[in-house]
Amino acid sequence: MYNLSTDWTADVREKDIAQAMAHAEEAGAWVEEARKELAKVVGAGESPSGHVKVTVTGEGKVLEISLQPPAKRLDRHTFVNEVLTAVTQARQDAAGKVHQMMREGFPGFDPTAITAGADRLMNMPW
């Protein structure tokens, strides 16, 4: 049973507060550094024919689509598939780089396993 009349602040020492503040500052600095590093991540992808190349940000936003002249002669369906395949590959490349950054920043953390677990939860019949 917890005694509400006890002064709970008696257990908190200045050293503990200072240590917690130092950890918070370190975490904040790491987050800021991670944001800067994430902004530098670029993923690249290429279509099966090699006529379409795509680059994306670490967040998966398309930066550039490069078309070789033969791509302009493809029928609409093939062209769309070429572009979508290149975008998908670029996003997978960027995600792999981001996951590697996370593994390096948090040893023992596996973002792929976390994502798979979240996907399983989202697809459960509740």
mmCIF file of C-alpha atoms in Angstrom:
data_model
loop_
_atom_site.group_PDB
_atom_site.id
_atom_site.type_symbol
_atom_site.label_atom_id
_atom_site.label_comp_id
_atom_site.label_asym_id
_atom_site.label_seq_id
_atom_site.Cartn_x
_atom_site.Cartn_y
_atom_site.Cartn_z
ATOM 1 C CA MET A 1 0.000 0.000 0.000
ATOM 2 C CA TYR A 2 1.272 3.421 -0.883
ATOM 3 C CA ASN A 3 1.349 6.028 1.877
ATOM 4 C CA LEU A 4 0.183 9.304 0.365
ATOM 5 C CA SER A 5 1.289 11.259 3.387
ATOM 6 C CA THR A 6 4.922 10.343 2.684
ATOM 7 C CA ASP A 7 6.880 13.044 0.927
ATOM 8 C CA TRP A 8 7.637 11.254 -2.367
ATOM 9 C CA THR A 9 10.219 13.841 -3.329
ATOM 10 C CA ALA A 10 12.522 12.628 -0.570
ATOM 11 C CA ASP A 11 13.687 9.773 -2.808
ATOM 12 C CA VAL A 12 14.564 12.050 -5.677
ATOM 13 C CA ARG A 13 18.088 13.305 -5.392
ATOM 14 C CA GLU A 14 19.664 16.125 -7.319
ATOM 15 C CA LYS A 15 22.118 13.639 -8.806
ATOM 16 C CA ASP A 16 19.237 11.569 -10.192
ATOM 17 C CA ILE A 17 17.634 14.642 -11.724
ATOM 18 C CA ALA A 18 20.921 15.766 -13.251
ATOM 19 C CA GLN A 19 21.509 12.290 -14.656
ATOM 20 C CA ALA A 20 18.018 12.169 -16.162
ATOM 21 C CA MET A 21 18.526 15.606 -17.709
ATOM 22 C CA ALA A 22 21.855 14.515 -19.196
ATOM 23 C CA HIS A 23 20.225 11.427 -20.724
ATOM 24 C CA ALA A 24 17.414 13.551 -22.140
ATOM 25 C CA GLU A 25 19.924 15.949 -23.706
ATOM 26 C CA GLU A 26 21.863 13.031 -25.215
ATOM 27 C CA ALA A 27 18.659 11.559 -26.624
ATOM 28 C CA GLY A 28 17.640 14.920 -28.065
ATOM 29 C CA ALA A 29 21.040 15.348 -29.692
ATOM 30 C CA TRP A 30 20.843 11.830 -31.139
ATOM 31 C CA VAL A 31 17.360 12.506 -32.561
ATOM 32 C CA GLU A 32 18.565 15.727 -34.179
ATOM 33 C CA GLU A 33 21.581 13.944 -35.670
ATOM 34 C CA ALA A 34 19.340 11.119 -36.896
ATOM 35 C CA ARG A 35 17.069 13.657 -38.626
ATOM 36 C CA LYS A 36 20.059 15.176 -40.392
ATOM 37 C CA GLU A 37 21.292 11.741 -41.459
ATOM 38 C CA LEU A 38 17.813 10.710 -42.618
ATOM 39 C CA ALA A 39 17.648 13.820 -44.792
ATOM 40 C CA LYS A 40 20.800 12.592 -46.571
ATOM 41 C CA VAL A 41 19.411 9.131 -47.377
ATOM 42 C CA VAL A 42 18.681 8.549 -51.053
ATOM 43 C CA GLY A 43 17.354 5.308 -52.489
ATOM 44 C CA ALA A 44 17.841 4.292 -56.105
ATOM 45 C CA GLY A 45 15.843 1.928 -58.280
ATOM 46 C CA GLU A 46 15.812 0.794 -61.866
ATOM 47 C CA SER A 47 13.178 -0.800 -64.078
ATOM 48 C CA PRO A 48 13.678 -4.333 -65.440
ATOM 49 C CA SER A 49 14.640 -2.953 -68.855
ATOM 50 C CA GLY A 50 16.982 -0.370 -67.346
ATOM 51 C CA HIS A 51 15.215 2.391 -69.264
ATOM 52 C CA VAL A 52 13.687 3.993 -66.144
ATOM 53 C CA LYS A 53 15.724 5.084 -63.114
ATOM 54 C CA VAL A 54 14.281 6.617 -59.963
ATOM 55 C CA THR A 55 15.710 8.218 -56.832
ATOM 56 C CA VAL A 56 13.737 8.781 -53.628
ATOM 57 C CA THR A 57 14.294 10.357 -50.212
ATOM 58 C CA GLY A 58 14.667 8.360 -47.013
ATOM 59 C CA GLU A 59 10.933 8.927 -46.536
ATOM 60 C CA GLY A 60 10.169 7.444 -49.962
ATOM 61 C CA LYS A 61 9.309 10.695 -51.766
ATOM 62 C CA VAL A 62 10.326 10.663 -55.421
ATOM 63 C CA LEU A 63 13.207 13.019 -56.158
ATOM 64 C CA GLU A 64 13.862 12.188 -59.787
ATOM 65 C CA ILE A 65 12.655 9.958 -62.601
ATOM 66 C CA SER A 66 15.099 9.484 -65.438
ATOM 67 C CA LEU A 67 13.876 8.056 -68.740
ATOM 68 C CA GLN A 68 16.105 6.630 -71.445
ATOM 69 C CA PRO A 69 14.822 7.250 -75.015
ATOM 70 C CA PRO A 70 13.523 3.668 -75.472
ATOM 71 C CA ALA A 71 11.181 4.139 -72.479
ATOM 72 C CA LYS A 72 9.250 6.740 -74.449
ATOM 73 C CA ARG A 73 8.342 4.125 -77.048
ATOM 74 C CA LEU A 74 6.802 1.674 -74.573
ATOM 75 C CA ASP A 75 3.058 1.106 -74.515
ATOM 76 C CA ARG A 76 1.234 2.731 -71.607
ATOM 77 C CA HIS A 77 0.848 -0.463 -69.529
ATOM 78 C CA THR A 78 4.519 -1.451 -69.860
ATOM 79 C CA PHE A 79 5.671 2.101 -69.177
ATOM 80 C CA VAL A 80 3.604 2.328 -65.984
ATOM 81 C CA ASN A 81 4.939 -1.043 -64.797
ATOM 82 C CA GLU A 82 8.517 0.055 -65.503
ATOM 83 C CA VAL A 83 8.070 3.270 -63.500
ATOM 84 C CA LEU A 84 6.296 1.545 -60.598
ATOM 85 C CA THR A 85 8.959 -1.164 -60.413
ATOM 86 C CA ALA A 86 11.740 1.436 -60.351
ATOM 87 C CA VAL A 87 9.946 3.458 -57.648
ATOM 88 C CA THR A 88 9.362 0.335 -55.553
ATOM 89 C CA GLN A 89 13.024 -0.669 -55.814
ATOM 90 C CA ALA A 90 14.153 2.843 -54.895
ATOM 91 C CA ARG A 91 11.883 2.885 -51.842
ATOM 92 C CA GLN A 92 13.128 -0.541 -50.760
ATOM 93 C CA ASP A 93 16.714 0.678 -51.151
ATOM 94 C CA ALA A 94 15.990 3.781 -49.050
ATOM 95 C CA ALA A 95 14.169 1.735 -46.391
ATOM 96 C CA GLY A 96 17.128 -0.633 -46.166
ATOM 97 C CA LYS A 97 19.473 2.295 -45.591
ATOM 98 C CA VAL A 98 17.184 3.784 -42.933
ATOM 99 C CA HIS A 99 16.895 0.402 -41.193
ATOM 100 C CA GLN A 100 20.686 0.092 -41.187
ATOM 101 C CA MET A 101 20.952 3.538 -39.586
ATOM 102 C CA MET A 102 18.487 2.449 -36.905
ATOM 103 C CA ARG A 103 20.383 -0.773 -36.229
ATOM 104 C CA GLU A 104 23.609 1.196 -35.819
ATOM 105 C CA GLY A 105 21.940 3.776 -33.570
ATOM 106 C CA PHE A 106 20.111 1.185 -31.460
ATOM 107 C CA PRO A 107 22.141 -2.035 -31.290
ATOM 108 C CA GLY A 108 19.846 -5.038 -30.967
ATOM 109 C CA PHE A 109 16.886 -3.179 -32.487
ATOM 110 C CA ASP A 110 15.443 -4.804 -35.613
ATOM 111 C CA PRO A 111 13.101 -2.423 -37.461
ATOM 112 C CA THR A 112 12.126 -5.169 -39.913
ATOM 113 C CA ALA A 113 10.850 -7.383 -37.088
ATOM 114 C CA ILE A 114 8.991 -4.437 -35.544
ATOM 115 C CA THR A 115 7.335 -3.638 -38.881
ATOM 116 C CA ALA A 116 6.362 -7.283 -39.418
ATOM 117 C CA GLY A 117 4.861 -7.440 -35.926
ATOM 118 C CA ALA A 118 2.893 -4.247 -36.508
ATOM 119 C CA ASP A 119 1.630 -5.592 -39.839
ATOM 120 C CA ARG A 120 0.464 -8.802 -38.141
ATOM 121 C CA LEU A 121 -1.405 -6.783 -35.515
ATOM 122 C CA MET A 122 -3.053 -4.573 -38.132
ATOM 123 C CA ASN A 123 -4.243 -7.615 -40.100
ATOM 124 C CA MET A 124 -5.686 -9.541 -37.146
ATOM 125 C CA PRO A 125 -9.436 -10.156 -37.221
ATOM 126 C CA TRP A 126 -10.645 -8.377 -34.103
#
